[in-house]
């Protein structure tokens, strides 16, 4: 049973008197209770209502808690003012690239006469990431409210929520939320008497990772194979859905918009650290005692605090080995690594792995990225060849096949890592693997090329000796296919 | 594309699961549901390709040649444009799965949590032979009785409660291999 359904059941199980009591109590924010208590170092903004006692995804529940008040506030502002607040807030996209949301909105050509579209990217599929799942299942109105505000800001009268196929229940919950919001005139025609019309529709994907790439998503929404488009010229803000200006934002990013309007851009920017503002949801999985989601101020906690204080440290008798910090596409970091970082004044400083602050800039300076916030932790029992092979299998399966380096390369990399796992690889295979990765990187239409090659490049750079230990020199003579097998007869000694 | 060419092109074959799914038939309800979806895309009907295919697969278990023709006719596009979508997306099937289709997540966090072992255990319990399957062309394996089928899915986005799987539209988390029996007993 999924979390929200479980929530509902739990809600039904508690008696009427207690429910009435909860309904009163829950109106005071200080009295919020959760099925899993937030860690003291958490700062709940987007996940305020996730796994909250007595919470359900209905509009009544949402409005009892002050829902849609920020929408009313937004309609008292000018669209340009909203964009200005989002720019001031410093909000950076939560989907992976960390691009400033407000700036993205201003890329719509100023002399545009075509309709503008807003798309919510709910194709959450970066391995290690599981935040949007909770928002879509448990707090759909937060997203709808954020979307209507964003539509008003960018002048979009039609918006689509692209939900991955693997969230069938979420699609139903969000569609129900849209119906409820329409019935209360929070969307539809002449929203709250403002004269602004907006419709939101749910569009379900069909199990392809590449649809998380914004131009691939747009192709998919047009009913085609999701082959990403080349930029330039196809920047969605200018030439997106149906060749019209289109803003594509992540689920979490759009939810933040609502809070920016409530708090004001300057106030929101006080959360987090400079250039890395607000809160973000870190999803921790793998070899820790307490995996799960943690919403924190960006950059305010370190790797040590996250993995030891919040996640309870390694499992008994084990030691941390490496961490993939921002979804499977980000480069792996070794736990004993030290990084050389540049201070703003140009001097250098050394940063220990455990002191890395979980923000966009620090992780980028350490040679990885904050990505989508999916932290995958590996302990000393994990073999890197096995981890590498698992990731290669993912990327080989998900490459859309449009660009040759990625289509051929991702499959080739998987074949090599298959051999590593089977014990039939030779030492030169590692060099081949590395050269294949570097020949994909930077040579494809979309960022999938980097996504598939970065993990390989980083694992080889940091664990070459461990990988080499899984190879044997004599394996170099093993034929890999029937053709090679046939050619071998010429190599036999007479 | 003529009907026979489409029949030949599509990788459709009878499976033990076919008995649980009705043959594709156009009903007024189907038409109404499709028209409602199409109305969400005022600029270009072709956008409704995925939604219409979802309706078909939900009702009939898989995408057959006649259903592709129907979708193409509804959207006023060539059947090849529907077929290319069906063959691209892992979420669309061209043959019937079992009555209960199990998708086990195989990506890193779930694999670390034991999803490979979970898959083995599920196959053992349901008598499914996965030896003829491959991730690209034959991802689905059906049990001899047709009640269950299994498939590896790529990241189901619930890595914190690994290993996870889906049975039809139901989501299940923290399904360690030893809980496989308990899971199947629910269906």
XYZ file of C-alpha atoms in Angstrom:
681
model
C 0.000 0.000 0.000
C 1.273 3.411 -0.847
C 1.986 6.002 1.806
C -1.037 8.225 1.187
C -3.422 5.304 1.073
C -1.935 4.088 4.312
C -2.511 7.549 5.684
C -6.155 7.383 4.710
C -6.633 4.015 6.313
C -4.981 5.286 9.441
C -7.277 8.293 9.346
C -10.338 6.070 9.099
C -9.148 3.884 11.942
C -8.993 6.663 14.495
C -12.319 7.350 16.088
C -14.573 10.277 15.375
C -13.930 12.106 18.644
C -10.196 11.890 18.181
C -10.543 12.975 14.586
C -12.538 16.039 15.571
C -9.943 16.759 18.215
C -7.150 16.418 15.658
C -8.955 18.698 13.243
C -8.972 21.423 15.870
C -5.501 20.768 17.156
C -3.955 20.604 13.699
C -4.928 24.169 12.965
C -2.128 25.348 15.208
C 1.115 24.675 13.360
C 3.119 24.177 16.554
C 0.977 21.156 17.372
C 1.633 19.281 14.127
C 2.323 15.634 14.729
C 3.838 13.207 12.272
C 3.900 9.458 11.885
C 7.673 9.844 11.658
C 8.910 12.810 13.663
C 11.055 15.253 11.653
C 14.681 15.385 12.775
C 15.460 18.532 14.815
C 17.823 19.683 12.051
C 15.068 19.514 9.457
C 13.203 22.589 8.233
C 9.808 21.519 6.894
C 8.366 23.780 4.225
C 7.441 21.623 1.222
C 7.093 18.445 3.285
C 5.163 20.112 6.098
C 2.174 17.895 5.419
C 3.919 14.701 4.391
C 3.215 11.811 6.757
C 1.406 14.286 9.016
C -1.125 12.806 11.438
C -4.703 13.377 10.335
C -3.649 14.818 6.982
C -5.353 13.749 3.770
C -4.990 15.005 0.200
C -8.463 16.581 0.039
C -9.041 20.279 -0.575
C -10.958 20.639 2.708
C -7.984 19.433 4.681
C -5.700 21.719 2.680
C -7.910 24.754 3.177
C -8.349 24.143 6.905
C -4.586 24.596 7.013
C -4.643 27.959 5.218
C -4.444 26.540 1.711
C -4.952 28.755 -1.346
C -4.412 31.944 0.709
C -1.151 32.490 -1.146
C -3.003 32.238 -4.443
C -5.288 35.077 -3.354
C -2.227 37.097 -2.399
C -0.641 36.368 -5.798
C -3.702 37.663 -7.636
C -3.339 40.965 -5.793
C 0.097 41.310 -7.405
C 1.191 41.953 -10.977
C 2.602 38.917 -12.867
C 5.915 40.758 -13.226
C 6.062 41.292 -9.468
C 5.664 37.558 -8.873
C 8.524 36.769 -11.239
C 10.548 39.457 -9.478
C 9.889 37.843 -6.068
C 10.912 34.427 -7.421
C 14.095 35.972 -8.807
C 14.825 37.669 -5.484
C 14.268 34.398 -3.654
C 17.211 32.871 -5.527
C 15.242 29.649 -6.031
C 17.198 27.160 -8.107
C 15.447 24.340 -9.948
C 15.133 21.165 -7.914
C 15.051 18.753 -10.837
C 18.779 18.329 -11.269
C 20.486 21.185 -13.076
C 19.854 23.791 -10.369
C 19.037 26.534 -12.867
C 17.510 29.703 -11.335
C 13.731 29.387 -11.715
C 12.979 33.102 -11.890
C 15.544 33.615 -14.617
C 14.074 30.723 -16.607
C 10.711 32.480 -16.547
C 12.178 35.655 -18.038
C 13.475 33.785 -21.094
C 10.030 33.947 -22.722
C 10.585 36.329 -25.652
C 9.260 39.784 -24.666
C 7.494 40.331 -28.005
C 5.807 36.902 -27.851
C 2.300 36.648 -29.316
C 1.910 32.846 -29.105
C 0.211 31.043 -26.218
C 2.507 30.211 -23.298
C 2.477 26.793 -21.622
C 3.591 25.697 -18.196
C 4.604 22.103 -17.665
C 5.203 20.504 -14.303
C 7.856 17.820 -14.627
C 6.601 14.977 -12.440
C 8.545 12.289 -14.278
C 10.655 11.694 -11.165
C 12.904 8.865 -12.275
C 16.469 9.725 -11.367
C 17.602 6.691 -9.367
C 17.919 7.676 -5.719
C 15.236 10.387 -5.836
C 11.826 9.945 -4.247
C 10.569 13.362 -3.136
C 7.961 14.183 -5.795
C 6.216 10.890 -5.024
C 5.238 12.215 -1.574
C 4.115 15.630 -2.823
C 1.946 14.137 -5.587
C 0.393 11.483 -3.348
C -0.056 13.418 -0.135
C -0.118 17.145 -0.867
C -1.387 17.629 -4.444
C -3.044 20.970 -3.670
C 0.281 22.509 -2.705
C 1.432 21.731 -6.250
C -1.803 22.951 -7.863
C -1.604 26.216 -5.930
C 2.057 26.685 -6.869
C 1.205 25.956 -10.489
C -1.689 28.405 -10.735
C 0.520 31.140 -9.247
C 3.294 30.263 -11.707
C 0.844 30.205 -14.639
C -0.335 33.673 -13.663
C 3.269 34.902 -13.440
C 4.312 33.624 -16.877
C 0.935 34.196 -18.562
C 0.131 30.535 -19.244
C -3.521 29.597 -19.669
C -2.872 25.891 -20.139
C -0.633 23.779 -17.957
C 0.183 20.087 -17.940
C 1.436 17.930 -15.111
C 3.536 15.172 -16.605
C 3.336 12.280 -14.137
C 5.358 9.149 -14.682
C 3.442 6.016 -15.557
C 4.662 4.236 -12.440
C 2.560 6.617 -10.260
C -0.955 5.574 -11.386
C -2.457 6.412 -8.020
C -0.784 9.823 -7.954
C -2.327 10.618 -11.341
C -5.794 9.892 -9.907
C -5.123 11.883 -6.733
C -3.849 14.899 -8.680
C -6.780 14.749 -11.116
C -9.156 14.687 -8.167
C -7.324 17.671 -6.665
C -7.674 19.577 -9.955
C -11.418 18.855 -9.987
C -11.761 20.068 -6.399
C -9.785 23.217 -7.140
C -11.893 23.908 -10.234
C -15.101 23.512 -8.207
C -13.835 26.244 -5.868
C -12.748 28.435 -8.809
C -9.045 28.241 -7.923
C -8.626 27.337 -11.567
C -10.828 27.411 -14.640
C -12.265 30.609 -16.074
C -11.980 33.953 -14.309
C -10.082 32.528 -11.325
C -11.303 34.209 -8.115
C -12.714 37.059 -10.163
C -9.291 38.093 -11.438
C -10.208 37.726 -15.098
C -7.413 35.158 -15.479
C -8.254 31.776 -17.073
C -6.166 28.676 -16.499
C -6.640 24.945 -17.013
C -4.390 22.218 -15.676
C -4.368 18.699 -17.112
C -2.584 15.539 -16.070
C -0.560 13.774 -18.745
C 0.802 10.338 -17.860
C 4.140 9.135 -19.172
C 4.897 5.552 -20.108
C 7.990 4.438 -18.264
C 10.786 6.251 -20.077
C 13.529 7.995 -18.034
C 14.337 10.281 -20.962
C 10.955 12.017 -20.517
C 12.470 13.726 -17.473
C 14.616 15.711 -19.915
C 12.530 18.803 -20.649
C 12.623 18.709 -24.454
C 12.077 14.929 -24.439
C 9.124 15.520 -22.154
C 7.696 18.053 -24.604
C 8.024 15.598 -27.509
C 6.269 12.990 -25.360
C 3.502 15.462 -24.594
C 3.118 16.005 -28.332
C 2.434 12.279 -28.671
C 5.775 11.300 -30.133
C 8.834 9.310 -29.206
C 10.592 11.440 -26.572
C 13.716 12.223 -28.578
C 15.223 15.345 -26.970
C 15.531 18.432 -29.140
C 18.795 20.224 -29.777
C 19.469 23.510 -27.964
C 19.834 25.960 -29.633
C 17.410 26.614 -31.212
C 14.855 24.607 -29.214
C 15.060 26.301 -25.829
C 11.592 25.520 -24.428
C 11.100 29.073 -23.156
C 11.097 30.187 -26.794
C 10.291 27.064 -28.848
C 8.654 24.477 -26.616
C 5.325 22.669 -26.737
C 3.796 23.102 -30.210
C 6.720 25.477 -30.894
C 5.300 27.924 -28.361
C 7.074 29.368 -25.289
C 6.991 26.720 -22.571
C 8.236 26.741 -19.009
C 9.152 23.330 -17.614
C 9.671 23.190 -13.850
C 10.117 20.370 -11.369
C 7.303 19.473 -8.919
C 9.301 20.648 -5.907
C 10.323 23.922 -7.616
C 6.684 24.809 -8.352
C 5.725 24.087 -4.746
C 8.437 26.496 -3.574
C 6.792 29.306 -5.592
C 3.801 29.213 -3.289
C 6.011 29.664 -0.217
C 8.000 32.440 -1.892
C 4.753 34.377 -2.408
C 3.759 33.797 1.205
C 7.131 34.757 2.693
C 8.283 37.275 0.100
C 11.390 36.723 -1.992
C 13.797 38.462 0.380
C 12.540 36.568 3.417
C 12.729 33.231 1.554
C 16.299 34.031 0.484
C 17.285 34.119 4.161
C 16.758 30.367 4.282
C 19.815 28.396 3.257
C 23.132 30.000 2.321
C 24.174 32.567 -0.272
C 23.392 31.536 -3.884
C 21.839 28.325 -2.503
C 18.646 29.520 -0.910
C 15.556 27.896 0.497
C 15.029 24.364 1.630
C 15.460 21.182 -0.294
C 14.498 17.599 0.208
C 17.346 15.142 0.461
C 16.387 11.546 -0.241
C 18.762 9.106 1.402
C 18.822 5.458 0.394
C 21.185 2.512 0.521
C 23.420 1.461 3.381
C 22.361 3.645 6.310
C 20.398 2.732 9.423
C 17.479 5.105 8.758
C 17.023 5.880 5.082
C 14.304 8.325 4.022
C 13.604 11.945 3.165
C 14.889 14.964 5.060
C 13.932 18.533 4.242
C 16.734 20.881 5.231
C 17.892 24.414 4.565
C 20.176 24.219 1.544
C 23.823 24.153 2.577
C 23.076 24.257 6.311
C 23.971 20.653 7.017
C 27.089 18.706 6.250
C 27.535 15.205 4.937
C 28.472 14.106 8.474
C 25.292 15.516 9.973
C 23.178 13.982 7.226
C 24.630 10.484 7.338
C 25.398 10.167 11.044
C 22.928 12.404 12.897
C 19.925 12.154 10.610
C 20.368 8.724 9.059
C 21.821 7.024 12.141
C 25.205 6.115 10.648
C 26.231 2.903 8.905
C 24.543 -0.421 9.557
C 26.001 -2.364 12.506
C 29.512 -3.621 11.932
C 29.928 -1.801 8.632
C 31.728 1.305 7.436
C 30.767 3.925 4.886
C 32.692 3.587 1.644
C 31.297 6.023 -0.913
C 28.331 8.288 -1.572
C 26.520 9.216 -4.761
C 25.318 12.674 -3.683
C 22.719 13.836 -6.202
C 21.003 11.011 -8.031
C 22.720 8.189 -9.903
C 24.046 10.540 -12.607
C 26.173 12.537 -10.203
C 29.800 11.585 -9.735
C 30.537 9.316 -6.813
C 32.532 10.631 -3.831
C 34.800 8.503 -1.661
C 34.328 8.884 2.072
C 38.064 9.372 2.707
C 38.437 12.002 -0.020
C 39.754 15.511 0.590
C 38.908 18.300 -1.816
C 40.783 21.455 -2.783
C 38.328 24.342 -2.963
C 38.849 27.967 -3.947
C 37.813 30.641 -1.450
C 36.095 33.774 -2.802
C 39.376 35.697 -2.296
C 41.246 33.269 -4.537
C 43.084 31.352 -1.794
C 42.689 27.588 -1.535
C 41.265 25.555 1.303
C 41.021 21.854 1.929
C 37.632 20.306 2.571
C 37.131 16.906 4.097
C 34.401 14.718 2.595
C 32.457 14.760 5.854
C 32.436 18.565 5.960
C 30.822 18.982 2.532
C 27.778 21.230 2.827
C 24.853 19.811 0.899
C 24.345 22.681 -1.526
C 24.679 23.177 -5.270
C 27.977 25.089 -5.291
C 29.959 23.053 -2.752
C 29.098 19.737 -4.383
C 29.937 21.185 -7.801
C 33.288 22.406 -6.450
C 33.954 18.858 -5.208
C 33.529 17.592 -8.757
C 30.026 16.188 -8.353
C 26.597 17.787 -8.220
C 23.625 18.293 -5.926
C 21.400 17.127 -8.798
C 17.965 15.997 -7.732
C 18.868 15.438 -4.073
C 19.020 11.642 -4.205
C 21.818 10.507 -1.898
C 22.791 6.859 -2.384
C 25.104 5.514 0.296
C 27.409 2.542 -0.207
C 29.203 0.720 2.592
C 32.283 -1.478 2.650
C 30.355 -4.605 1.627
C 29.586 -3.182 -1.828
C 31.754 -4.110 -4.776
C 32.230 -1.181 -7.126
C 32.140 -3.386 -10.222
C 28.673 -4.561 -9.214
C 27.482 -0.985 -8.513
C 28.909 0.163 -11.850
C 27.201 -2.659 -13.691
C 23.844 -1.904 -12.087
C 24.054 1.737 -13.173
C 25.287 0.842 -16.658
C 22.309 -1.500 -17.079
C 20.008 1.385 -16.164
C 21.519 3.784 -18.693
C 21.765 1.154 -21.431
C 18.052 0.475 -20.963
C 17.042 4.129 -20.843
C 19.106 5.647 -23.673
C 16.556 6.874 -26.214
C 18.796 5.850 -29.109
C 18.798 9.149 -30.940
C 22.529 9.953 -30.722
C 25.015 7.282 -31.752
C 27.629 7.850 -29.006
C 25.029 7.380 -26.285
C 23.034 4.560 -27.909
C 26.103 2.462 -28.751
C 28.233 3.658 -25.854
C 25.790 2.969 -23.038
C 25.229 -0.598 -24.282
C 28.963 -1.103 -24.799
C 29.713 0.100 -21.271
C 27.168 -2.343 -19.916
C 28.721 -5.225 -21.877
C 32.128 -4.421 -20.398
C 30.827 -4.131 -16.849
C 28.903 -7.404 -17.367
C 32.281 -9.007 -17.977
C 33.706 -7.369 -14.848
C 30.927 -8.873 -12.765
C 31.191 -12.280 -14.431
C 34.975 -12.318 -13.934
C 35.775 -12.482 -17.642
C 37.189 -8.959 -18.007
C 40.788 -8.156 -18.814
C 42.735 -5.159 -17.437
C 42.541 -3.395 -20.805
C 38.739 -3.489 -20.540
C 38.953 -0.790 -17.871
C 40.804 1.481 -20.286
C 38.270 0.741 -23.019
C 35.428 1.478 -20.611
C 37.010 4.786 -19.668
C 37.600 5.799 -23.285
C 34.018 4.903 -24.260
C 32.690 7.053 -21.398
C 34.776 10.052 -22.426
C 33.588 9.670 -26.020
C 29.929 9.920 -24.983
C 30.414 12.840 -22.594
C 29.710 16.121 -24.408
C 28.847 14.525 -27.729
C 25.086 14.112 -27.421
C 22.014 16.272 -27.941
C 20.863 16.092 -24.329
C 22.479 15.656 -20.925
C 21.770 11.915 -20.875
C 25.214 11.473 -22.427
C 26.811 13.025 -19.348
C 24.371 11.284 -17.029
C 25.424 7.877 -18.331
C 29.156 8.546 -18.580
C 29.833 10.524 -15.384
C 29.214 7.586 -13.024
C 31.600 5.457 -15.098
C 34.259 8.159 -15.311
C 34.105 8.818 -11.562
C 34.070 5.171 -10.475
C 37.072 4.397 -12.675
C 38.938 7.499 -11.492
C 38.368 6.706 -7.826
C 38.244 2.913 -7.712
C 40.514 1.832 -10.579
C 42.531 -0.558 -8.404
C 39.417 -2.227 -7.065
C 38.072 -2.699 -10.591
C 41.436 -3.981 -11.835
C 41.404 -6.588 -9.072
C 38.297 -8.063 -10.745
C 40.136 -8.540 -14.052
C 42.606 -11.149 -15.293
C 45.254 -10.712 -17.980
C 44.441 -14.065 -19.604
C 40.841 -12.942 -20.163
C 42.150 -10.713 -22.956
C 42.130 -13.761 -25.218
C 38.487 -14.693 -24.541
C 36.371 -14.054 -27.654
C 33.333 -11.868 -26.910
C 31.159 -12.878 -29.864
C 30.798 -15.567 -32.567
C 32.768 -13.496 -35.086
C 35.767 -13.265 -32.777
C 35.390 -16.952 -32.029
C 35.549 -17.696 -35.763
C 38.584 -15.485 -36.254
C 40.467 -17.291 -33.517
C 41.127 -20.267 -35.726
C 43.727 -18.155 -37.555
C 45.506 -17.516 -34.257
C 45.879 -21.194 -33.345
C 49.436 -22.474 -33.481
C 49.866 -24.829 -36.433
C -0.136 0.749 -43.358
C -2.475 -2.075 -44.186
C -3.978 -4.137 -41.430
C -1.971 -7.229 -42.203
C 1.356 -5.348 -42.161
C 0.544 -3.943 -38.749
C -0.368 -7.438 -37.486
C 2.979 -8.715 -38.749
C 4.997 -5.822 -37.352
C 3.631 -5.832 -33.833
C 5.285 -8.294 -31.456
C 1.975 -9.706 -30.294
C 1.576 -13.333 -29.324
C -0.762 -15.445 -27.215
C 0.356 -15.905 -23.614
C -1.134 -17.882 -20.729
C -2.334 -14.489 -19.490
C -4.459 -13.826 -22.603
C -7.424 -15.677 -21.038
C -7.788 -12.925 -18.436
C -8.118 -10.060 -20.885
C -11.003 -9.326 -23.260
C -10.361 -8.968 -27.002
C -10.181 -5.366 -28.177
C -13.653 -4.069 -28.909
C -14.863 -0.526 -29.485
C -17.677 0.423 -27.111
C -19.487 3.724 -26.546
C -17.812 3.960 -23.109
C -14.381 3.574 -24.688
C -15.217 6.249 -27.256
C -16.484 8.615 -24.568
C -13.425 8.124 -22.384
C -11.150 8.704 -25.381
C -13.016 11.837 -26.464
C -12.715 13.255 -22.965
C -8.937 12.749 -23.022
C -8.638 14.216 -26.514
C -10.433 17.353 -25.299
C -7.435 18.126 -23.056
C -5.315 18.841 -26.113
C -6.916 21.579 -28.153
C -3.924 22.387 -30.341
C -3.031 18.955 -31.632
C -4.958 15.741 -31.089
C -1.796 13.697 -31.569
C -0.846 14.673 -28.012
C -3.525 12.242 -26.835
C -1.546 9.256 -28.145
C -0.197 8.248 -24.741
C -3.462 8.818 -22.841
C -5.436 6.761 -25.385
C -2.913 3.946 -25.291
C -3.155 3.976 -21.494
C -6.926 3.575 -21.715
C -6.536 0.649 -24.124
C -3.878 -1.092 -22.054
C -5.835 -0.582 -18.846
C -8.970 -2.164 -20.318
C -7.483 -4.850 -22.557
C -4.159 -5.633 -20.861
C -1.958 -4.838 -23.854
C -1.826 -2.911 -27.135
C -3.024 -5.008 -30.072
C -2.917 -4.198 -33.809
C -6.652 -3.342 -34.020
C -6.324 -1.010 -31.035
C -3.446 0.821 -32.738
C -5.652 1.280 -35.825
C -8.421 2.623 -33.620
C -6.141 5.082 -31.802
C -4.711 6.255 -35.140
C -8.199 6.771 -36.558
C -9.341 8.661 -33.466
C -6.359 11.002 -33.683
C -6.394 11.221 -37.487
C -2.772 10.126 -37.806
C -1.009 7.219 -39.552
C -0.933 3.959 -37.538
C 2.884 3.947 -37.773
C 2.909 7.074 -35.603
C 1.085 5.153 -32.889
C 3.148 2.002 -33.378
C 6.437 3.899 -32.978
C 5.212 5.168 -29.636
C 4.104 1.688 -28.512
C 7.477 0.180 -29.388
C 9.446 2.950 -27.704
C 7.938 3.201 -24.238
C 8.647 0.386 -21.762
C 5.251 1.093 -20.199
C 3.359 -0.267 -23.204
C 3.039 -4.016 -23.792
C 2.300 -5.776 -27.056
C 1.239 -9.091 -25.499
C -0.942 -10.011 -22.543
C 0.772 -10.099 -19.140
C -0.535 -12.296 -16.318
C -3.707 -11.387 -14.461
C -1.442 -9.785 -11.873
C 1.591 -8.105 -13.393
C 4.479 -7.629 -10.964
C 7.116 -5.019 -11.652
C 10.189 -5.335 -9.458
C 12.546 -2.365 -9.238
C 16.079 -3.400 -10.181
C 17.960 -0.090 -9.942
C 20.756 0.531 -7.454
C 19.087 1.159 -4.084
C 16.550 -1.634 -4.569
C 19.223 -3.988 -5.901
C 21.253 -3.294 -2.751
C 18.144 -4.034 -0.738
C 17.756 -7.449 -2.391
C 15.473 -6.955 -5.397
C 17.370 -9.506 -7.535
C 16.726 -12.113 -4.847
C 13.115 -10.948 -4.603
C 12.688 -11.518 -8.331
C 14.222 -15.014 -8.045
C 11.923 -15.864 -5.163
C 8.832 -14.593 -7.010
C 9.731 -16.688 -10.055
C 10.280 -19.735 -7.851
C 6.892 -19.329 -6.175
C 4.931 -18.659 -9.365
C 6.779 -21.121 -11.607
C 7.895 -18.376 -13.972
C 10.861 -19.072 -16.236
C 12.731 -15.852 -17.000
C 15.505 -17.469 -19.028
C 14.008 -16.371 -22.358
C 13.469 -12.767 -21.303
C 15.652 -9.791 -22.104
C 15.277 -6.234 -20.891
C 14.642 -4.699 -24.314
C 12.528 -7.009 -26.407
C 10.925 -9.544 -24.045
C 10.823 -7.941 -20.622
C 7.660 -9.707 -19.448
C 7.554 -13.363 -18.355
C 4.192 -15.000 -17.637
C 3.548 -17.929 -15.297
C 2.235 -21.168 -16.903
C -1.230 -20.653 -15.342
C -1.331 -17.044 -16.493
C -2.165 -15.662 -13.064
C 1.154 -13.842 -12.555
C 3.771 -12.196 -14.719
C 7.006 -10.477 -13.761
C 9.142 -7.740 -15.224
C 12.094 -5.693 -14.002
C 11.327 -1.980 -13.779
C 13.873 0.813 -13.682
C 13.744 2.953 -10.531
C 10.206 3.194 -9.154
C 11.235 6.271 -7.124
C 10.924 4.933 -3.618
C 14.584 4.177 -2.930
C 14.258 4.905 0.796
C 11.964 1.903 1.313
C 13.827 -0.566 -0.908
C 13.169 -3.081 -2.287
C 9.893 -2.035 -3.866
C 7.591 -3.447 -6.504
C 4.225 -2.839 -8.133
C 1.457 -5.375 -8.659
C -0.771 -3.968 -11.391
C -1.446 -0.455 -10.045
C -0.702 -1.246 -6.387
C 2.568 -0.125 -4.926
C 4.397 -2.208 -2.315
C 7.441 -1.104 -0.339
C 10.000 -2.840 1.880
C 9.396 -6.204 0.209
C 12.453 -8.157 1.313
C 12.860 -11.475 -0.583
C 11.442 -13.440 2.361
C 8.210 -11.441 2.080
C 7.554 -12.639 -1.482
C 5.133 -15.343 -0.356
C 3.173 -12.907 1.790
C 2.938 -10.496 -1.159
C 1.621 -13.138 -3.569
C -0.921 -14.329 -0.995
C -2.659 -10.946 -1.310
C -3.596 -11.724 -4.904
